[in-house]
Short mmCIF file of N, CA and C and ligand atoms in Angstrom, two decimals:
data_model
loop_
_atom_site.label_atom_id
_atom_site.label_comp_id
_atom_site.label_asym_id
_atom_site.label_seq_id
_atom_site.Cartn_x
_atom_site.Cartn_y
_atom_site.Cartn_z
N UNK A 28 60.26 38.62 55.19
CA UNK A 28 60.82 39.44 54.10
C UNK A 28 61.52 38.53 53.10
N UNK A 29 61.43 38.91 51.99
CA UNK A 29 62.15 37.99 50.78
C UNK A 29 63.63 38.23 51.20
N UNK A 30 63.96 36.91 50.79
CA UNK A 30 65.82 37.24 50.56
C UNK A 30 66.29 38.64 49.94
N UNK A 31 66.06 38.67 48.90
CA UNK A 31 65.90 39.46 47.72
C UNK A 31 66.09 40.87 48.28
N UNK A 32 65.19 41.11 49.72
CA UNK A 32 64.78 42.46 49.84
C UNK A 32 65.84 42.13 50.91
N UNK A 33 66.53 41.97 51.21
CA UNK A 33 67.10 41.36 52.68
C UNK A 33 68.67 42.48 52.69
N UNK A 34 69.00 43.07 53.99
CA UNK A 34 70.29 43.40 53.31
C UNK A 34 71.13 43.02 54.19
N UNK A 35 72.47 42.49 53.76
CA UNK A 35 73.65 41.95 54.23
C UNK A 35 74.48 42.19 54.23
N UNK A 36 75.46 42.44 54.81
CA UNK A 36 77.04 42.81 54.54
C UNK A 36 77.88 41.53 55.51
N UNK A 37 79.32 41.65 55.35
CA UNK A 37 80.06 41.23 56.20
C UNK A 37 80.58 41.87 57.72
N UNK A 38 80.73 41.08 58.52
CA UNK A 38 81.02 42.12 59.64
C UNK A 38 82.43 43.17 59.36
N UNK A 39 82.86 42.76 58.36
CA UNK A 39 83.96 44.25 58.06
C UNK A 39 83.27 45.29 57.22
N UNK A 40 82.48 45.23 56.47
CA UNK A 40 81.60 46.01 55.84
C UNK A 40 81.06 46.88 56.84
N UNK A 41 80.31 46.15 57.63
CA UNK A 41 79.64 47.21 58.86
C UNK A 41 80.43 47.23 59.52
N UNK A 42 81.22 47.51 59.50
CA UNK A 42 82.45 48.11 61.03
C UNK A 42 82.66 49.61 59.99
N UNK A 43 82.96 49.56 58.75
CA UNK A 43 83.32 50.75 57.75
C UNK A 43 81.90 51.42 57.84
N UNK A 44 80.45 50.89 57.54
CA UNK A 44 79.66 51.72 57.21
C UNK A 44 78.89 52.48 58.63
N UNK A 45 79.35 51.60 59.68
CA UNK A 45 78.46 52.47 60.96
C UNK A 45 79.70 52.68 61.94
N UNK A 46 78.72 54.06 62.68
CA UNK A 46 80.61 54.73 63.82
C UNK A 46 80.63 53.15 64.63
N UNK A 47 81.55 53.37 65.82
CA UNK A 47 81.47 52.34 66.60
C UNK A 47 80.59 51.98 67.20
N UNK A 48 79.99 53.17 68.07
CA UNK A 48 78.53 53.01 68.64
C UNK A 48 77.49 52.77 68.14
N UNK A 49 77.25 52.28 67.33
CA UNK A 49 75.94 52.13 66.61
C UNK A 49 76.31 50.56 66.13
N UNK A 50 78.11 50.34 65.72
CA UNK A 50 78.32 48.91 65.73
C UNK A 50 78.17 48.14 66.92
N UNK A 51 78.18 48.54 67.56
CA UNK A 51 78.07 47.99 69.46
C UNK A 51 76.82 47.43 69.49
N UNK A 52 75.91 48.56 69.09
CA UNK A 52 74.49 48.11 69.21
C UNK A 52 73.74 46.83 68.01
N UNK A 53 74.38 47.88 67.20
CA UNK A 53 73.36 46.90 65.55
C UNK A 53 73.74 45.77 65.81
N UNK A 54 74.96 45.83 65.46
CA UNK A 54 75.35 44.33 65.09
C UNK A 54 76.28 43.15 66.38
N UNK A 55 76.35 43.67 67.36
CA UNK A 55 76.94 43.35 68.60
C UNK A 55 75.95 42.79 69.78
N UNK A 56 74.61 43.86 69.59
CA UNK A 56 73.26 43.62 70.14
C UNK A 56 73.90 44.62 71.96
N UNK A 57 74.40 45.12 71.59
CA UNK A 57 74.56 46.09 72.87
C UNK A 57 73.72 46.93 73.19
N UNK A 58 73.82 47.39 74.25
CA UNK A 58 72.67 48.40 74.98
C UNK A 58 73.16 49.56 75.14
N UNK A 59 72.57 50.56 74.51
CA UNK A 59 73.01 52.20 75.40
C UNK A 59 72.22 52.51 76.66
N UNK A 60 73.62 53.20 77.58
CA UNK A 60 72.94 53.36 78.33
C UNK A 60 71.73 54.02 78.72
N UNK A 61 70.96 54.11 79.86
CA UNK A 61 69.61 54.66 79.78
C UNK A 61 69.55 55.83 80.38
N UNK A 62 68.51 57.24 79.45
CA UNK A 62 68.87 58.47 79.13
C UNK A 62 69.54 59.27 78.48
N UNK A 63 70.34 57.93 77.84
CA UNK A 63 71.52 58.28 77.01
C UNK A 63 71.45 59.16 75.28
N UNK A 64 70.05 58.49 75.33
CA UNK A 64 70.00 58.33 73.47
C UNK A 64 69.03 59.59 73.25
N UNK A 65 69.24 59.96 71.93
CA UNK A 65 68.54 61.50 71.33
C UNK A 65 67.73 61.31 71.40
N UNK A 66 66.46 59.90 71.33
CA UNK A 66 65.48 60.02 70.91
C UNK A 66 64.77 59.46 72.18
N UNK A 67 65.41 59.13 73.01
CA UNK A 67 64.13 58.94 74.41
C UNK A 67 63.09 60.03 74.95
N UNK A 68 63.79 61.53 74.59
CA UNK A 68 62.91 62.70 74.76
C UNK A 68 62.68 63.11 73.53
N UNK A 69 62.05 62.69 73.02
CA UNK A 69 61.84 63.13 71.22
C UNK A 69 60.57 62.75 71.01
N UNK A 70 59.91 63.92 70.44
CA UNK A 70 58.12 63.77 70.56
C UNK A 70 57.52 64.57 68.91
N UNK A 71 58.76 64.40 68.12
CA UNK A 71 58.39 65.03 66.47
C UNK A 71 57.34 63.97 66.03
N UNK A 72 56.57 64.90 64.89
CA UNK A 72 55.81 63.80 63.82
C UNK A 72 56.65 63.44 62.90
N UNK A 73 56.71 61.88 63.01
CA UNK A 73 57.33 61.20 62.11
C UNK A 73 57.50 59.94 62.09
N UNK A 74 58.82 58.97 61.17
CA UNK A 74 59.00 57.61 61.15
C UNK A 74 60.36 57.11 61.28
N UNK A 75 60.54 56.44 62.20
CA UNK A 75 62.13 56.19 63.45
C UNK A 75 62.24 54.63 62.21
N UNK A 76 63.34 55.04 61.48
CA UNK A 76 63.51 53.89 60.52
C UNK A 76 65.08 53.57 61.19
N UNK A 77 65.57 52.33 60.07
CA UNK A 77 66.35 51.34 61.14
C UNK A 77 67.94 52.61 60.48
N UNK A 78 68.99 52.68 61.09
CA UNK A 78 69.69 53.43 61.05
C UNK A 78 70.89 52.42 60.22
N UNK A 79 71.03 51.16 60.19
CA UNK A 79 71.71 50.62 59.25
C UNK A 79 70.82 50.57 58.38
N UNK A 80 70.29 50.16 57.98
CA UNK A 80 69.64 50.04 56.12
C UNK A 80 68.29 50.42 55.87
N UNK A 81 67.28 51.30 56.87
CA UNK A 81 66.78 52.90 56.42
C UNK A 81 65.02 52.39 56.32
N UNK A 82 65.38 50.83 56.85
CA UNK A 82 64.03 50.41 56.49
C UNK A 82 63.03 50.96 57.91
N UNK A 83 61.73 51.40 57.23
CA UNK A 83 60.65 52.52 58.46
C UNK A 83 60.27 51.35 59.08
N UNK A 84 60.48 51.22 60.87
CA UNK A 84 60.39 50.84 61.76
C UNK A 84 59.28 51.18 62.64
N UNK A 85 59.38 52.45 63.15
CA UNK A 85 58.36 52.82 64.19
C UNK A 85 57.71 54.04 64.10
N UNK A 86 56.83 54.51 63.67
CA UNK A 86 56.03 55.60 63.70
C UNK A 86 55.75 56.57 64.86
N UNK A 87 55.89 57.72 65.04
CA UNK A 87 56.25 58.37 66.40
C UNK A 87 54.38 58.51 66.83
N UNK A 88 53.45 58.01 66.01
CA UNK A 88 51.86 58.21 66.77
C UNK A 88 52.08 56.65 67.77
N UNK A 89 52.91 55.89 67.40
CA UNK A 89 53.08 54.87 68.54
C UNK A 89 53.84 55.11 69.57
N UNK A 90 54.78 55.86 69.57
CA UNK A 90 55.58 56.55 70.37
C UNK A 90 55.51 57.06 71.96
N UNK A 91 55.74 56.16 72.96
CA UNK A 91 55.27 56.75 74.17
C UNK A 91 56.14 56.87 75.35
N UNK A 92 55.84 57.54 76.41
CA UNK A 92 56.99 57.87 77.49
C UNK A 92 56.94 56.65 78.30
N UNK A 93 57.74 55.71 78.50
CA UNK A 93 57.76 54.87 79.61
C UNK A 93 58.71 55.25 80.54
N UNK A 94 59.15 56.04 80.97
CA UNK A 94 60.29 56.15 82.01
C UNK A 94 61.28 55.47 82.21
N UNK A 95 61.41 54.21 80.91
CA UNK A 95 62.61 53.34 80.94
C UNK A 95 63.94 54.05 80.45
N UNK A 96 63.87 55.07 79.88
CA UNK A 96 65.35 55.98 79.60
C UNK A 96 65.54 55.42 78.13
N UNK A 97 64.63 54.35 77.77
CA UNK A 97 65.00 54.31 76.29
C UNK A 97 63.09 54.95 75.07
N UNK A 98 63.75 54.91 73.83
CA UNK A 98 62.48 55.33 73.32
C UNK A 98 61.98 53.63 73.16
N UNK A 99 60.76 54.36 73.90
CA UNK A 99 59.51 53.34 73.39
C UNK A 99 58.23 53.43 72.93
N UNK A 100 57.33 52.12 72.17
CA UNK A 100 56.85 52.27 71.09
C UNK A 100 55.74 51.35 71.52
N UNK A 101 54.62 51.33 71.08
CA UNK A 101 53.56 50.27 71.10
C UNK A 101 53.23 49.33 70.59
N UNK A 102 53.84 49.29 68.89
CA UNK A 102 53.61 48.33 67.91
C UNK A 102 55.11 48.72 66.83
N UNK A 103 55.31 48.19 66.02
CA UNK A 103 55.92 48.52 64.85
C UNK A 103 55.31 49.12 63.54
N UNK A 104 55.72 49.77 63.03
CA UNK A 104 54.66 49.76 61.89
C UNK A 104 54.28 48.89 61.08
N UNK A 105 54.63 47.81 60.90
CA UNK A 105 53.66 46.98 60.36
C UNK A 105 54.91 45.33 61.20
N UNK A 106 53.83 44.28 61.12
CA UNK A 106 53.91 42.91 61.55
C UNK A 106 55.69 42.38 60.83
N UNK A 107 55.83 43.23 59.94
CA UNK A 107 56.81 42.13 59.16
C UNK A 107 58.10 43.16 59.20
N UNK A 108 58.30 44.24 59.76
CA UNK A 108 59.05 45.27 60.46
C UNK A 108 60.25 44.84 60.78
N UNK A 109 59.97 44.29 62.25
CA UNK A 109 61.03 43.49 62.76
C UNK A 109 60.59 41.99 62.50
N UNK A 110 61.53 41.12 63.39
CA UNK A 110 61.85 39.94 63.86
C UNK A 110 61.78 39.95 65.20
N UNK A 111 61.08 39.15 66.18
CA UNK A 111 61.65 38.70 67.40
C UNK A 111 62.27 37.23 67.40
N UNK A 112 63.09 37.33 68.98
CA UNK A 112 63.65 35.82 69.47
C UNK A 112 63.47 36.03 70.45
N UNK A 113 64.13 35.12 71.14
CA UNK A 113 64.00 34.58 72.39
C UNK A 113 65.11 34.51 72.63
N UNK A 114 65.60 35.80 73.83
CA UNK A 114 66.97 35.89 74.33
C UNK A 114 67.46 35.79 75.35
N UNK A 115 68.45 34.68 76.07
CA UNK A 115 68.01 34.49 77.24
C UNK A 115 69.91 34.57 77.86
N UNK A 116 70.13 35.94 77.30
CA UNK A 116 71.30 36.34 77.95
C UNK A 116 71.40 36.74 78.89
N UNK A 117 72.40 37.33 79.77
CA UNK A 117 72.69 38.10 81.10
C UNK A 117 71.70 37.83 82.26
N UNK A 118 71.61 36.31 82.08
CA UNK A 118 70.78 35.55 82.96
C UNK A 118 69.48 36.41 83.11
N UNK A 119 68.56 36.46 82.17
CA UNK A 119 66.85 37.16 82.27
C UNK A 119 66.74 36.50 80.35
N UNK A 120 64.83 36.41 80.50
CA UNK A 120 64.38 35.83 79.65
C UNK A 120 63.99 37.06 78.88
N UNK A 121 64.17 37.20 77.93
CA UNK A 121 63.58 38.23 76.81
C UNK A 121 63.36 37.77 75.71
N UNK A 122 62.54 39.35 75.02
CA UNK A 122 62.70 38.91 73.41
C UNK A 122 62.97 40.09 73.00
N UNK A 123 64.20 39.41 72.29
CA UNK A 123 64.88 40.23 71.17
C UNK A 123 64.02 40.75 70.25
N UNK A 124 64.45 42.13 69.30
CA UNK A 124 63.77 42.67 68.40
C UNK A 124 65.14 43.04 67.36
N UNK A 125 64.62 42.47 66.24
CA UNK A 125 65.85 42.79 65.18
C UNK A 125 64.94 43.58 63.82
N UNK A 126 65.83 44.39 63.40
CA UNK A 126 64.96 44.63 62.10
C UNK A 126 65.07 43.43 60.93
N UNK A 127 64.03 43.78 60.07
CA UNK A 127 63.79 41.94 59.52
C UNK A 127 64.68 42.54 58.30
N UNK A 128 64.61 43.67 57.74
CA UNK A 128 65.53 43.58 56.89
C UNK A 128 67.42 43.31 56.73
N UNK A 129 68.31 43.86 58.04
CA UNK A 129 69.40 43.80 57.37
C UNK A 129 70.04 43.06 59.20
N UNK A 130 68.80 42.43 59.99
CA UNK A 130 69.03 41.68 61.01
C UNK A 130 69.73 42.93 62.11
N UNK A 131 69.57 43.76 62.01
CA UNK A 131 70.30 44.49 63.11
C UNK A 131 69.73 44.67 64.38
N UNK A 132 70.20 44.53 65.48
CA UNK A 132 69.74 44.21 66.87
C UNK A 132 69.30 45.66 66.93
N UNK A 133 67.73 46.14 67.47
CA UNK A 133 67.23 47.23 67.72
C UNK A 133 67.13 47.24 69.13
N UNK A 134 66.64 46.31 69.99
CA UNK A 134 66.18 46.05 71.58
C UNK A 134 65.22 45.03 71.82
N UNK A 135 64.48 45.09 72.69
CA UNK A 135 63.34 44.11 73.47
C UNK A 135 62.39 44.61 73.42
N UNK A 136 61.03 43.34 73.46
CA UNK A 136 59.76 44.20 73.52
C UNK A 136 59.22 43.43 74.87
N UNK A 137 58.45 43.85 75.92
CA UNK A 137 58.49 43.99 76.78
C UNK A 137 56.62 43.65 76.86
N UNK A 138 55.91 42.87 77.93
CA UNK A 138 54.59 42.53 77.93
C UNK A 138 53.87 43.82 78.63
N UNK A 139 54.60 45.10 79.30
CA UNK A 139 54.04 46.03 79.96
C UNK A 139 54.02 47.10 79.27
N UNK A 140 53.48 47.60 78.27
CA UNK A 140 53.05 48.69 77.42
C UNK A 140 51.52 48.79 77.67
N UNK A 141 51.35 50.47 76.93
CA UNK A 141 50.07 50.59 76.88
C UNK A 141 48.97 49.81 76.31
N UNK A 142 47.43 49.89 76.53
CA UNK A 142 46.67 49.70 75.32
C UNK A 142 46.68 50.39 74.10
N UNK A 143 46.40 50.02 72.79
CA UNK A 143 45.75 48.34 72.77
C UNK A 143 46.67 47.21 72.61
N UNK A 144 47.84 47.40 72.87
CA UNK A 144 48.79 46.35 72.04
C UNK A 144 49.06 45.69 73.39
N UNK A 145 49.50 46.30 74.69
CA UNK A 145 50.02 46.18 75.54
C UNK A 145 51.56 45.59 76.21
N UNK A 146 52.29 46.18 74.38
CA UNK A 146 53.21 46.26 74.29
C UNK A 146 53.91 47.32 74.52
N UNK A 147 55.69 47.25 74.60
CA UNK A 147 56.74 48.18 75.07
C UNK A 147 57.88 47.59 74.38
N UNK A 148 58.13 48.05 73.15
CA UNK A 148 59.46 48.13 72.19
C UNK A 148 59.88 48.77 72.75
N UNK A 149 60.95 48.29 73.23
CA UNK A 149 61.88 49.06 74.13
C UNK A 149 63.81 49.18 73.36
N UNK A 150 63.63 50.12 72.18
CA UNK A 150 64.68 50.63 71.06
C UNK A 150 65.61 51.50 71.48
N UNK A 151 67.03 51.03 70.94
CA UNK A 151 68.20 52.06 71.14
C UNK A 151 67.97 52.95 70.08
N UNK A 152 67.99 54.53 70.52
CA UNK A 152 68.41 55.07 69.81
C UNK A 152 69.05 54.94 68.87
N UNK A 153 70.41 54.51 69.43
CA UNK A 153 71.30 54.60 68.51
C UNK A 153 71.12 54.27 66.65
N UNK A 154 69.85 52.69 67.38
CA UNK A 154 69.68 51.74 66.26
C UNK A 154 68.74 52.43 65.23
N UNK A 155 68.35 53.71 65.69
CA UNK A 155 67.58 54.31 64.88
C UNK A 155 67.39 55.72 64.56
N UNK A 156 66.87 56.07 63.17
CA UNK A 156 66.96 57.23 62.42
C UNK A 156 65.70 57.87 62.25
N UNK A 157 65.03 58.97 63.11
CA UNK A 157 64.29 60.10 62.39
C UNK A 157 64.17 60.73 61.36
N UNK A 158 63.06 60.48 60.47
CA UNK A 158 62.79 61.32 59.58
C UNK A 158 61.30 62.13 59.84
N UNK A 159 61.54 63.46 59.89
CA UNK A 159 60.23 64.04 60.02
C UNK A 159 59.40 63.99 59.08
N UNK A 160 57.80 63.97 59.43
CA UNK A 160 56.71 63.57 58.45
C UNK A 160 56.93 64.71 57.56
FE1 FE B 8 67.82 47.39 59.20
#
Protein backbone atom coordinates (compact mmCIF):
# COMPACT_ATOMS: atom_id res chain seq x y z
CA UNK A 1 0.00 0.00 0.00
CA UNK A 2 1.30 3.56 -0.70
CA UNK A 3 2.28 5.67 2.25
CA UNK A 4 -0.13 8.08 1.09
CA UNK A 5 -3.04 5.60 1.52
CA UNK A 6 -1.56 4.39 4.83
CA UNK A 7 -3.32 5.44 8.08
CA UNK A 8 -1.57 6.42 11.28
CA UNK A 9 -2.16 7.87 14.43
CA UNK A 10 -0.25 8.05 17.70
CA UNK A 11 -0.81 5.57 20.35
CA UNK A 12 -2.84 8.38 22.28
CA UNK A 13 -4.93 9.02 19.30
CA UNK A 14 -6.03 5.38 19.28
CA UNK A 15 -6.56 4.95 22.88
CA UNK A 16 -9.37 8.13 22.22
CA UNK A 17 -10.64 6.68 18.91
CA UNK A 18 -11.19 2.83 19.87
CA UNK A 19 -13.07 1.42 23.39
CA UNK A 20 -10.42 -0.45 25.31
CA UNK A 21 -11.14 -3.73 23.90
CA UNK A 22 -10.60 -3.30 20.56
CA UNK A 23 -7.30 -1.23 21.83
CA UNK A 24 -6.12 -4.53 23.42
CA UNK A 25 -6.51 -6.16 20.25
CA UNK A 26 -5.66 -3.57 17.30
CA UNK A 27 -3.00 -2.08 18.51
CA UNK A 28 -1.65 -4.24 21.56
CA UNK A 29 -2.06 -7.46 19.22
CA UNK A 30 -4.22 -9.20 21.98
CA UNK A 31 -6.49 -12.05 21.67
CA UNK A 32 -10.21 -12.34 22.55
CA UNK A 33 -11.16 -14.92 24.10
CA UNK A 34 -12.57 -17.91 22.12
CA UNK A 35 -16.47 -17.85 21.54
CA UNK A 36 -16.25 -14.66 22.71
CA UNK A 37 -16.67 -12.40 19.61
CA UNK A 38 -20.09 -11.41 17.59
CA UNK A 39 -18.87 -12.59 14.60
CA UNK A 40 -17.62 -16.26 15.13
CA UNK A 41 -21.43 -17.29 14.65
CA UNK A 42 -22.20 -14.82 11.96
CA UNK A 43 -23.14 -16.18 8.51
CA UNK A 44 -24.69 -12.57 6.79
CA UNK A 45 -23.85 -11.59 3.11
CA UNK A 46 -21.29 -9.28 3.27
CA UNK A 47 -17.67 -7.50 3.86
CA UNK A 48 -15.86 -7.81 7.56
CA UNK A 49 -13.70 -4.53 7.02
CA UNK A 50 -10.91 -3.53 9.50
CA UNK A 51 -12.76 -1.79 12.52
CA UNK A 52 -9.95 0.87 13.05
CA UNK A 53 -9.76 2.50 9.63
CA UNK A 54 -12.78 0.69 7.62
CA UNK A 55 -10.50 -0.71 5.06
CA UNK A 56 -12.69 -4.19 3.38
CA UNK A 57 -10.79 -7.11 4.67
CA UNK A 58 -12.72 -10.29 4.38
CA UNK A 59 -15.69 -11.15 2.42
CA UNK A 60 -18.23 -13.43 4.26
CA UNK A 61 -18.34 -16.00 0.67
CA UNK A 62 -14.80 -16.79 2.29
CA UNK A 63 -16.16 -17.12 5.52
CA UNK A 64 -16.10 -20.54 7.22
CA UNK A 65 -16.84 -22.54 10.49
CA UNK A 66 -13.64 -23.87 11.94
CA UNK A 67 -14.55 -24.67 15.44
CA UNK A 68 -11.68 -22.47 16.61
CA UNK A 69 -14.21 -19.99 18.53
CA UNK A 70 -12.82 -17.28 16.37
CA UNK A 71 -14.23 -16.07 12.80
CA UNK A 72 -12.46 -17.60 10.10
CA UNK A 73 -11.76 -16.97 6.55
CA UNK A 74 -10.00 -18.61 3.55
CA UNK A 75 -8.31 -15.80 1.77
CA UNK A 76 -8.57 -11.99 2.20
CA UNK A 77 -10.11 -10.14 -0.26
CA UNK A 78 -7.53 -9.26 -2.18
CA UNK A 79 -3.38 -10.04 -1.76
CA UNK A 80 -2.58 -6.48 -0.58
CA UNK A 81 -5.44 -6.53 2.32
CA UNK A 82 -3.36 -7.43 5.00
CA UNK A 83 0.31 -7.85 5.91
CA UNK A 84 1.80 -10.96 7.42
CA UNK A 85 4.96 -11.61 9.90
CA UNK A 86 6.44 -13.90 11.56
CA UNK A 87 5.50 -14.08 15.22
CA UNK A 88 7.18 -16.00 17.45
CA UNK A 89 5.63 -14.96 20.81
CA UNK A 90 4.22 -16.99 23.78
CA UNK A 91 6.75 -19.50 22.84
CA UNK A 92 4.82 -20.98 19.29
CA UNK A 93 5.78 -19.97 15.71
CA UNK A 94 3.12 -18.01 13.82
CA UNK A 95 2.12 -15.57 11.40
CA UNK A 96 0.79 -12.56 12.25
CA UNK A 97 -1.93 -10.83 10.14
CA UNK A 98 -2.14 -7.00 10.29
CA UNK A 99 -4.26 -4.88 8.14
CA UNK A 100 -1.86 -3.19 5.55
CA UNK A 101 -3.56 -0.09 5.86
CA UNK A 102 -3.47 1.49 9.44
CA UNK A 103 -1.12 -1.76 10.76
CA UNK A 104 -3.66 -2.99 13.20
CA UNK A 105 -3.14 -6.49 14.61
CA UNK A 106 -6.27 -8.60 13.21
CA UNK A 107 -4.88 -12.41 14.15
CA UNK A 108 -3.00 -15.43 12.49
CA UNK A 109 -3.34 -17.32 9.47
CA UNK A 110 -2.97 -20.77 10.03
CA UNK A 111 -1.72 -23.72 7.14
CA UNK A 112 -5.09 -25.84 8.05
CA UNK A 113 -7.99 -24.24 6.17
CA UNK A 114 -10.14 -25.37 3.54
CA UNK A 115 -9.60 -25.76 -0.24
CA UNK A 116 -8.51 -24.01 -2.47
CA UNK A 117 -6.37 -21.76 -0.44
CA UNK A 118 -5.86 -24.13 2.37
CA UNK A 119 -5.80 -21.42 4.47
CA UNK A 120 -7.40 -20.32 8.08
CA UNK A 121 -7.37 -16.45 8.93
CA UNK A 122 -7.98 -16.89 12.08
CA UNK A 123 -9.57 -12.86 13.06
CA UNK A 124 -10.74 -11.16 16.26
CA UNK A 125 -13.82 -10.00 16.06
CA UNK A 126 -13.24 -7.38 17.81
CA UNK A 127 -10.68 -6.22 15.00
CA UNK A 128 -13.49 -6.18 12.75
CA UNK A 129 -16.62 -4.48 11.27
CA UNK A 130 -19.68 -5.90 9.25
CA UNK A 131 -21.20 -4.30 6.66
CA UNK A 132 -24.06 -6.08 4.97
CA UNK A 133 -23.96 -6.53 1.12
FE1 LIG B 1 -7.02 -0.99 9.38
Amino acid sequence: MEPTDRVVHTQEEWRSILTPDRYEILREKGTEHAFSGEYEDHWEDGVYHCYACDLPLFDSTSKFYSGSGWPSFSQPVSADAVEEHEDFSHGMTRVEVTCARCDGHLGHVFGDGPPPTGLRYCINSLSLKFVPR
